[in-house]
Amino acid sequence: MDVFLTALSLYIIAATLIAVYARKGVRSQEDFFIGGRNIGGIVSALTYAATTYSAFMMVGLVGFTYATGIGSAGFELMYLVGTLFLLSYYGPKIWKMSRERGFVTPSEIFTERYGLRVTKLIAIIALIALIPYTSAQMIGVALILERNIQISFQSGIMLTAFLVAIWALLGGLRGVAWTDAVQGSVILLTAILAVFWIFWWGFGAGVTSFMTNLENAEEILQFPNSFWTPLRFAGFVVPWFFFSLTNPQVFQRLFIPKDTSALRKMILLFAIFGFIYTVLTTFMGLELRALSENGSFPQIENRDSVTPVILTFMPEWLALLVSLSIIAAAVTTSNSIILTLSSMASRDLSKSRSVLAGEAAVVVMTVLAALFALKRADYIVVLSVLSSTILLCQLPIILGIFHGKKGKELTGILTLLCGSSIAITSIFGITPPYLPVSIWVFLASFTVYMVLSRIEG
């Protein structure tokens, strides 16, 4: 505990100093929210990766794979395939538009085509959708703190919220990106060490021992299985496949590379990072499930507790590294989301161009996310997919910008309202029958857009 507290304190001090130093370059909202559009390719790739891969992976996906099997790897790899396809085709177009027209917030791209009301509505939907996603990061950190320093879950949430707010306020995007460059490397290295240590610790006899134990888990290597039915798999994949276009915190990352070379490097390096990290985290979940089957590791009911429990078996130095990597990834993802939401709140909703207005929004959004996290409403993976499901309603009007000239304000408003209302009401148990909610959102949004765009012209 003392060693962990010391390491955590050093991490907090170092990140704070980076944020303070980065603040010196902040003179406008463009500097504060998108780093002055002057971020290099390697840093852009690592900040994109750290924004995307967070507590969702090392806590959420490890536990999800442990509980549901190999289908989790397919679900997450489909996200990666979709992201790389969409970034390769749309990334250069979005980067060019943001430069030529001075976009700072993700929703400003819609103003010219669909009008200010659509821009404002998208900002409101993003505020609603990303509170659960941000809370998922806070939950991941709180679970680690609860396990390592024996503070309450509630206290862990409060500490995480404080760090998220203070670092976003001090450093802006540039500070977050600089810390991501270091943290992204540490996250990947730590995952490699954890996977190899677990295999050596649990399966000294080699691969045969691993496979024999895993086969005892019945459905864990099967796809489909009782959990991963084709419809459920589709329900998870659909919002995740289009994540890079519909989630504003990563969409905004396309504004930050300093030139086209940096953009290409960002996409390539992210592809390498994403593939390796996905394989590592899903394999770790399978390792731990196999160990549960042979009695070397406890049977875990709450899948979000799988990673925190294995930390208690690791040597202190490795548990410390894994814990800090999870905390770093979750906090930096939260920083990124809060900064994006703050840019939308200040520029799209209040029309303020001052940095002070954005800073006020940082505080408000962090408090809201912390309150949601305290409810601990659902599993981390479910919260993350829920956010992307709500945001999926934007997809038709995003694609409409690049693939047609029909559809204006009314089309945009009703498309957004139809899709988002289906997703939001599902939170309260009101869902259409037969198909997963995400597929209903996808079908309803595109249907409304196609019909109204033809009528509105």
Coordinates of C-alpha atoms in Angstrom, one line a residue:
M1 CA 0.0 0.0 0.0
D2 CA 2.8 2.5 0.9
V3 CA 4.6 1.7 -2.3
F4 CA 1.4 2.2 -4.4
L5 CA 0.7 5.5 -2.7
T6 CA 4.2 6.7 -3.3
A7 CA 4.0 5.7 -7.0
L8 CA 0.5 7.2 -7.4
S9 CA 1.7 10.5 -5.8
L10 CA 4.7 10.7 -8.1
Y11 CA 2.4 10.0 -11.1
I12 CA 0.0 12.8 -10.0
I13 CA 2.9 15.3 -9.5
A14 CA 4.5 14.5 -12.9
A15 CA 1.2 14.8 -14.8
T16 CA 0.4 18.0 -13.0
L17 CA 3.8 19.5 -14.0
I18 CA 3.2 18.5 -17.6
A19 CA -0.2 20.1 -17.5
V20 CA 1.2 23.3 -16.0
Y21 CA 3.9 23.5 -18.6
A22 CA 1.5 22.8 -21.5
R23 CA -0.7 25.7 -20.2
K24 CA 2.0 28.2 -21.3
G25 CA 1.0 27.7 -25.0
V26 CA -2.7 28.2 -24.5
R27 CA -3.9 31.5 -25.9
S28 CA -7.2 30.6 -27.5
Q29 CA -9.9 28.0 -27.6
E30 CA -8.1 26.5 -30.6
D31 CA -5.0 26.0 -28.4
F32 CA -7.0 24.7 -25.4
F33 CA -9.3 22.3 -27.2
I34 CA -7.2 21.0 -30.2
G35 CA -3.6 21.9 -29.4
G36 CA -3.4 24.6 -32.0
R37 CA -3.7 22.0 -34.8
N38 CA 0.0 21.3 -34.4
I39 CA 0.4 17.8 -33.0
G40 CA 2.9 15.4 -34.6
G41 CA 2.0 11.9 -35.9
I42 CA 3.4 9.8 -33.1
V43 CA 1.8 11.9 -30.4
S44 CA -1.4 12.1 -32.3
A45 CA -1.5 8.3 -32.6
L46 CA -0.8 7.7 -28.9
T47 CA -3.4 10.3 -27.8
Y48 CA -5.9 8.7 -30.2
A49 CA -5.1 5.3 -28.7
A50 CA -5.2 6.4 -25.1
T51 CA -8.5 8.2 -25.7
T52 CA -10.0 5.1 -27.2
Y53 CA -8.4 2.3 -25.1
S54 CA -8.9 3.0 -21.5
A55 CA -10.4 1.2 -18.4
F56 CA -12.7 -0.3 -21.0
M57 CA -9.9 -2.6 -22.1
M58 CA -7.7 -3.6 -19.2
V59 CA -10.7 -3.8 -16.8
G60 CA -13.8 -4.1 -18.9
L61 CA -12.7 -6.2 -21.9
V62 CA -10.6 -8.6 -19.8
G63 CA -13.6 -9.3 -17.5
F64 CA -15.9 -9.4 -20.5
T65 CA -13.8 -12.1 -22.2
Y66 CA -13.5 -14.0 -19.0
A67 CA -17.2 -14.1 -18.6
T68 CA -18.4 -14.5 -22.2
G69 CA -15.6 -16.0 -24.2
I70 CA -13.9 -15.6 -27.5
G71 CA -16.7 -13.6 -29.0
S72 CA -15.4 -10.6 -27.1
A73 CA -12.2 -10.6 -29.3
G74 CA -14.3 -10.7 -32.4
F75 CA -16.5 -7.8 -31.2
E76 CA -13.4 -5.6 -30.4
L77 CA -11.5 -6.5 -33.5
M78 CA -14.6 -5.5 -35.6
Y79 CA -14.3 -2.1 -33.9
L80 CA -10.7 -1.9 -35.0
V81 CA -11.5 -2.9 -38.6
G82 CA -14.3 -0.3 -38.8
T83 CA -12.2 2.4 -37.3
L84 CA -9.3 1.9 -39.7
F85 CA -11.6 1.7 -42.7
L86 CA -13.4 4.9 -41.7
L87 CA -10.2 6.8 -40.7
S88 CA -8.5 5.9 -43.9
Y89 CA -11.3 7.2 -46.1
Y90 CA -12.9 10.0 -44.1
G91 CA -10.0 11.1 -42.0
P92 CA -8.2 13.1 -44.6
K93 CA -11.5 14.7 -45.7
I94 CA -12.4 15.7 -42.2
W95 CA -8.9 17.0 -41.4
K96 CA -9.0 19.2 -44.6
M97 CA -12.4 20.6 -43.8
S98 CA -11.5 21.4 -40.2
R99 CA -8.4 23.4 -41.4
E100 CA -10.2 25.2 -44.2
R101 CA -13.2 26.2 -42.2
G102 CA -11.7 26.6 -38.7
F103 CA -13.7 23.9 -37.0
V104 CA -12.8 23.4 -33.3
T105 CA -15.8 21.3 -32.1
P106 CA -16.9 18.1 -33.8
S107 CA -20.4 19.4 -34.2
E108 CA -19.4 22.5 -36.1
I109 CA -19.0 20.4 -39.2
F110 CA -22.8 20.1 -39.4
T111 CA -23.6 23.9 -39.3
E112 CA -23.2 24.8 -42.9
R113 CA -25.3 21.9 -44.2
Y114 CA -27.9 21.4 -41.5
G115 CA -28.0 24.7 -39.6
L116 CA -27.3 25.9 -36.1
R117 CA -30.2 24.0 -34.5
V118 CA -28.8 20.7 -35.6
T119 CA -25.3 21.7 -34.3
K120 CA -26.9 22.5 -30.9
L121 CA -28.9 19.3 -30.8
I122 CA -25.8 17.2 -31.5
A123 CA -24.0 18.9 -28.7
I124 CA -26.9 18.1 -26.3
I125 CA -27.0 14.5 -27.4
A126 CA -23.3 14.2 -26.9
L127 CA -23.5 15.6 -23.4
I128 CA -26.2 13.0 -22.5
A129 CA -24.4 10.1 -24.2
L130 CA -20.9 10.7 -22.9
I131 CA -21.7 11.0 -19.2
P132 CA -22.1 7.2 -18.9
Y133 CA -18.9 6.7 -21.0
T134 CA -16.9 9.0 -18.8
S135 CA -18.4 7.4 -15.7
A136 CA -17.1 4.1 -16.9
Q137 CA -13.6 5.4 -16.8
M138 CA -14.1 6.7 -13.2
I139 CA -15.5 3.3 -12.1
G140 CA -12.4 1.5 -13.5
V141 CA -10.1 3.8 -11.5
A142 CA -12.2 3.6 -8.3
L143 CA -12.1 -0.2 -8.5
I144 CA -8.3 -0.2 -8.6
L145 CA -8.0 2.4 -5.8
E146 CA -10.4 0.4 -3.7
R147 CA -8.3 -2.7 -4.1
N148 CA -4.9 -1.1 -3.6
I149 CA -5.2 1.5 -1.0
Q150 CA -8.4 0.4 0.7
I151 CA -10.4 3.6 0.2
S152 CA -14.1 3.4 -0.4
F153 CA -15.5 3.2 -4.0
Q154 CA -17.1 6.6 -3.4
S155 CA -13.8 8.2 -2.3
G156 CA -12.1 6.7 -5.4
I157 CA -14.7 8.3 -7.7
M158 CA -14.2 11.7 -6.0
L159 CA -10.4 11.5 -6.3
T160 CA -10.6 10.5 -10.0
A161 CA -13.0 13.3 -10.7
F162 CA -10.7 15.8 -9.1
L163 CA -7.7 14.6 -11.2
V164 CA -9.8 14.7 -14.4
A165 CA -11.0 18.2 -13.8
I166 CA -7.7 19.7 -12.7
W167 CA -5.6 18.3 -15.5
A168 CA -8.1 19.3 -18.1
L169 CA -8.3 22.8 -16.7
L170 CA -4.5 23.2 -16.5
G171 CA -3.2 21.6 -19.6
G172 CA -5.9 21.5 -22.2
L173 CA -5.5 19.1 -25.2
R174 CA -1.8 19.7 -25.5
G175 CA -1.1 18.6 -21.9
V176 CA -3.3 15.6 -22.3
A177 CA -1.6 14.6 -25.6
W178 CA 1.9 14.9 -24.1
T179 CA 1.0 12.7 -21.2
D180 CA -0.7 10.3 -23.6
A181 CA 2.6 9.8 -25.5
V182 CA 4.2 8.4 -22.4
Q183 CA 1.2 6.7 -21.0
G184 CA 0.3 4.9 -24.2
S185 CA 3.7 3.3 -24.3
V186 CA 3.5 2.3 -20.7
I187 CA 0.0 0.9 -21.2
L188 CA 1.1 -1.4 -24.0
L189 CA 4.3 -2.5 -22.3
T190 CA 2.4 -3.3 -19.0
A191 CA -0.2 -5.4 -20.9
I192 CA 2.6 -7.4 -22.4
L193 CA 4.3 -8.0 -19.1
A194 CA 1.0 -8.9 -17.4
V195 CA 0.0 -11.5 -20.1
F196 CA 3.4 -13.2 -20.1
W197 CA 3.5 -13.3 -16.3
I198 CA 0.0 -14.8 -15.9
F199 CA 0.9 -17.5 -18.5
W200 CA 4.2 -18.3 -16.7
W201 CA 2.6 -18.3 -13.3
G202 CA -0.5 -20.3 -14.2
F203 CA 0.6 -22.6 -17.0
G204 CA 4.2 -23.6 -16.3
A205 CA 3.6 -26.8 -18.3
G206 CA 3.0 -24.8 -21.4
V207 CA 0.3 -24.3 -24.1
T208 CA -1.2 -27.8 -23.7
S209 CA -2.0 -27.1 -20.0
F210 CA -3.6 -23.8 -21.0
M211 CA -5.8 -25.3 -23.7
T212 CA -6.8 -28.3 -21.6
N213 CA -8.0 -26.1 -18.7
L214 CA -9.8 -23.6 -21.1
E215 CA -11.7 -26.5 -22.8
N216 CA -13.3 -27.2 -19.4
A217 CA -15.1 -23.9 -19.6
E218 CA -17.5 -25.4 -22.1
E219 CA -18.7 -22.5 -24.3
I220 CA -15.8 -20.1 -23.8
L221 CA -14.1 -21.0 -27.1
Q222 CA -17.3 -21.3 -29.0
F223 CA -18.8 -18.7 -31.3
P224 CA -21.7 -18.3 -31.2
N225 CA -22.5 -19.5 -27.7
S226 CA -25.3 -18.9 -25.2
F227 CA -24.2 -15.3 -24.7
W228 CA -22.8 -14.4 -28.1
T229 CA -25.8 -15.1 -30.3
P230 CA -25.6 -13.6 -33.8
L231 CA -28.1 -10.8 -32.9
R232 CA -26.3 -9.9 -29.7
F233 CA -23.0 -9.8 -31.5
A234 CA -24.5 -7.5 -34.1
G235 CA -26.0 -5.3 -31.4
F236 CA -22.6 -4.8 -29.9
V237 CA -20.7 -4.4 -33.2
V238 CA -22.9 -1.9 -35.0
P239 CA -22.3 1.1 -32.7
W240 CA -18.7 0.2 -32.2
F241 CA -17.9 -0.2 -35.9
F242 CA -18.8 3.5 -36.5
F243 CA -17.2 4.7 -33.3
S244 CA -14.6 6.9 -35.0
L245 CA -17.3 9.0 -36.8
T246 CA -20.0 9.2 -34.2
N247 CA -18.0 9.7 -30.9
P248 CA -17.0 13.3 -30.7
Q249 CA -13.9 12.9 -28.5
V250 CA -12.2 10.8 -31.2
F251 CA -13.7 12.7 -34.2
Q252 CA -12.1 15.8 -32.8
R253 CA -8.8 14.1 -32.7
L254 CA -8.8 14.3 -36.5
F255 CA -8.4 18.0 -36.2
I256 CA -5.1 17.9 -34.3
P257 CA -2.4 16.5 -36.7
K258 CA -0.1 19.2 -38.0
D259 CA -0.1 18.0 -41.6
T260 CA -1.2 15.1 -43.8
S261 CA 1.9 13.1 -43.1
A262 CA 1.2 13.3 -39.4
L263 CA -2.4 12.2 -40.1
R264 CA -1.2 9.1 -42.0
K265 CA 1.3 8.2 -39.3
M266 CA -1.4 8.6 -36.7
I267 CA -3.7 6.1 -38.5
L268 CA -0.9 3.6 -39.1
L269 CA 0.5 3.6 -35.6
F270 CA -2.9 3.4 -34.1
A271 CA -3.7 0.3 -36.2
I272 CA -0.6 -1.4 -34.8
F273 CA -1.3 -0.3 -31.3
G274 CA -4.9 -1.3 -31.4
F275 CA -4.3 -4.8 -32.8
I276 CA -1.6 -5.7 -30.3
Y277 CA -3.6 -4.3 -27.3
T278 CA -6.8 -6.1 -28.3
V279 CA -5.1 -9.4 -28.6
L280 CA -3.3 -8.9 -25.3
T281 CA -6.4 -8.0 -23.3
T282 CA -8.7 -10.7 -24.7
F283 CA -6.0 -13.3 -24.2
M284 CA -5.6 -12.2 -20.6
G285 CA -9.3 -12.8 -20.1
L286 CA -9.0 -16.3 -21.5
E287 CA -5.9 -17.0 -19.4
L288 CA -7.8 -16.1 -16.2
R289 CA -10.9 -18.1 -17.1
A290 CA -8.7 -21.1 -17.7
L291 CA -7.1 -20.6 -14.3
S292 CA -10.5 -20.4 -12.7
E293 CA -11.4 -23.7 -14.2
N294 CA -8.4 -25.5 -12.7
G295 CA -8.8 -23.8 -9.3
S296 CA -5.7 -21.6 -9.4
F297 CA -7.8 -18.4 -9.6
P298 CA -11.1 -17.7 -7.9
Q299 CA -14.4 -17.9 -9.8
I300 CA -15.4 -14.2 -10.3
E301 CA -19.1 -13.3 -10.5
N302 CA -18.7 -9.5 -11.1
R303 CA -16.7 -9.5 -14.3
D304 CA -15.4 -5.9 -13.7
S305 CA -13.6 -7.3 -10.6
V306 CA -11.5 -9.9 -12.6
T307 CA -8.5 -7.5 -13.2
P308 CA -8.5 -6.1 -9.7
V309 CA -8.5 -9.6 -8.2
I310 CA -5.5 -10.8 -10.4
L311 CA -3.5 -7.8 -9.1
T312 CA -3.5 -9.4 -5.7
F313 CA -1.7 -12.5 -7.1
M314 CA 0.9 -10.5 -9.0
P315 CA 4.3 -9.5 -7.6
E316 CA 4.1 -6.0 -6.2
W317 CA 6.1 -4.3 -8.9
L318 CA 3.9 -5.7 -11.7
A319 CA 0.6 -5.1 -9.8
L320 CA 1.8 -1.5 -9.3
L321 CA 2.6 -1.0 -13.0
V322 CA -0.8 -2.5 -14.1
S323 CA -2.7 -0.5 -11.6
L324 CA -1.0 2.8 -12.6
S325 CA -1.5 2.0 -16.3
I326 CA -5.2 1.5 -15.8
I327 CA -5.5 4.7 -13.8
A328 CA -3.5 6.6 -16.4
A329 CA -5.6 5.3 -19.3
A330 CA -8.9 6.0 -17.7
V331 CA -8.0 9.5 -16.5
T332 CA -6.6 10.6 -19.8
T333 CA -9.7 9.2 -21.6
S334 CA -11.9 11.2 -19.2
N335 CA -9.8 14.3 -19.8
S336 CA -10.3 14.0 -23.5
I337 CA -14.1 13.5 -23.3
I338 CA -14.5 16.3 -20.8
L339 CA -12.5 18.7 -23.0
T340 CA -14.5 17.8 -26.1
L341 CA -17.8 18.2 -24.2
S342 CA -16.6 21.5 -22.9
S343 CA -15.7 22.7 -26.3
M344 CA -19.2 21.8 -27.5
A345 CA -20.9 23.4 -24.5
S346 CA -19.0 26.7 -24.8
R347 CA -18.9 27.1 -28.6
D348 CA -22.0 25.3 -29.8
L349 CA -24.5 25.9 -27.0
S350 CA -23.4 29.3 -25.5
K351 CA -21.5 30.6 -28.5
S352 CA -18.7 31.8 -26.3
R353 CA -15.2 31.8 -27.7
S354 CA -13.4 32.4 -24.4
V355 CA -11.3 29.8 -22.7
L356 CA -13.0 30.7 -19.4
A357 CA -16.3 29.5 -20.7
G358 CA -14.8 26.2 -21.6
E359 CA -13.1 25.8 -18.2
A360 CA -16.5 26.3 -16.5
A361 CA -18.0 23.6 -18.6
V362 CA -15.1 21.3 -17.6
V363 CA -16.1 21.6 -14.0
V364 CA -19.8 21.0 -14.6
M365 CA -19.4 18.0 -16.8
T366 CA -16.9 16.4 -14.5
V367 CA -19.3 16.7 -11.6
L368 CA -22.2 15.2 -13.6
A369 CA -20.0 12.2 -14.7
A370 CA -18.9 11.6 -11.1
L371 CA -22.5 11.6 -9.9
F372 CA -23.4 9.1 -12.5
A373 CA -20.4 6.9 -11.7
L374 CA -21.4 6.8 -8.0
K375 CA -24.6 5.0 -9.0
R376 CA -22.5 2.3 -10.6
A377 CA -25.3 1.6 -13.0
D378 CA -23.9 -1.2 -15.1
Y379 CA -20.8 -3.0 -16.3
I380 CA -18.1 -1.0 -17.9
V381 CA -18.5 -2.6 -21.4
V382 CA -22.3 -2.1 -21.3
L383 CA -21.9 1.6 -20.3
S384 CA -19.4 2.2 -23.2
V385 CA -21.6 0.5 -25.8
L386 CA -24.7 2.4 -24.5
S387 CA -22.9 5.7 -25.1
S388 CA -22.0 4.7 -28.7
T389 CA -25.6 3.5 -29.3
I390 CA -27.0 6.9 -28.4
L391 CA -24.5 8.7 -30.6
L392 CA -25.2 6.3 -33.5
C393 CA -28.1 8.5 -34.6
Q394 CA -25.6 11.0 -36.0
L395 CA -24.3 8.5 -38.6
P396 CA -26.7 9.3 -41.5
I397 CA -26.2 13.0 -41.3
I398 CA -22.4 12.6 -41.1
L399 CA -22.4 10.4 -44.2
G400 CA -24.8 12.8 -45.9
I401 CA -22.2 15.6 -45.7
F402 CA -19.8 13.5 -47.9
H403 CA -22.2 11.5 -50.0
G404 CA -25.0 13.8 -51.2
K405 CA -26.5 17.2 -51.2
K406 CA -30.1 16.4 -50.0
G407 CA -31.4 17.0 -46.5
K408 CA -31.3 20.1 -44.5
E409 CA -32.4 21.3 -41.0
L410 CA -35.6 19.3 -40.6
T411 CA -34.0 16.2 -41.8
G412 CA -31.1 16.5 -39.4
I413 CA -33.3 17.3 -36.4
L414 CA -35.8 14.5 -36.9
T415 CA -33.1 12.0 -37.7
L416 CA -31.3 12.8 -34.4
L417 CA -34.4 12.9 -32.3
C418 CA -35.7 9.6 -33.6
G419 CA -32.5 7.6 -33.2
S420 CA -31.5 9.1 -29.9
S421 CA -34.9 8.7 -28.3
I422 CA -34.9 5.0 -29.0
A423 CA -31.5 4.6 -27.4
I424 CA -32.3 6.8 -24.4
T425 CA -35.6 5.2 -23.6
S426 CA -33.8 1.8 -23.5
I427 CA -32.1 3.0 -20.3
F428 CA -35.5 2.8 -18.6
G429 CA -36.3 -0.6 -20.0
I430 CA -38.5 0.6 -22.9
T431 CA -37.1 -1.1 -26.0
P432 CA -38.6 -2.2 -29.3
P433 CA -38.9 -6.0 -29.7
Y434 CA -36.9 -8.6 -31.6
L435 CA -33.7 -6.7 -32.4
P436 CA -31.0 -5.2 -30.2
V437 CA -31.5 -1.5 -29.5
S438 CA -28.4 -0.4 -31.5
I439 CA -29.8 -2.0 -34.6
W440 CA -33.1 -0.3 -34.1
V441 CA -31.3 3.0 -33.7
F442 CA -29.4 2.4 -36.9
L443 CA -32.4 1.4 -39.0
A444 CA -34.7 4.1 -37.7
S445 CA -32.1 6.9 -38.1
F446 CA -31.3 5.9 -41.7
T447 CA -35.0 5.4 -42.6
V448 CA -36.0 8.9 -41.3
Y449 CA -32.9 10.4 -43.0
M450 CA -33.6 8.8 -46.4
V451 CA -37.3 9.7 -46.4
L452 CA -37.0 13.3 -45.2
S453 CA -33.9 14.1 -47.3
R454 CA -35.8 13.3 -50.4
I455 CA -38.8 15.3 -49.3
E456 CA -36.8 18.3 -48.1
G457 CA -34.4 18.2 -51.1

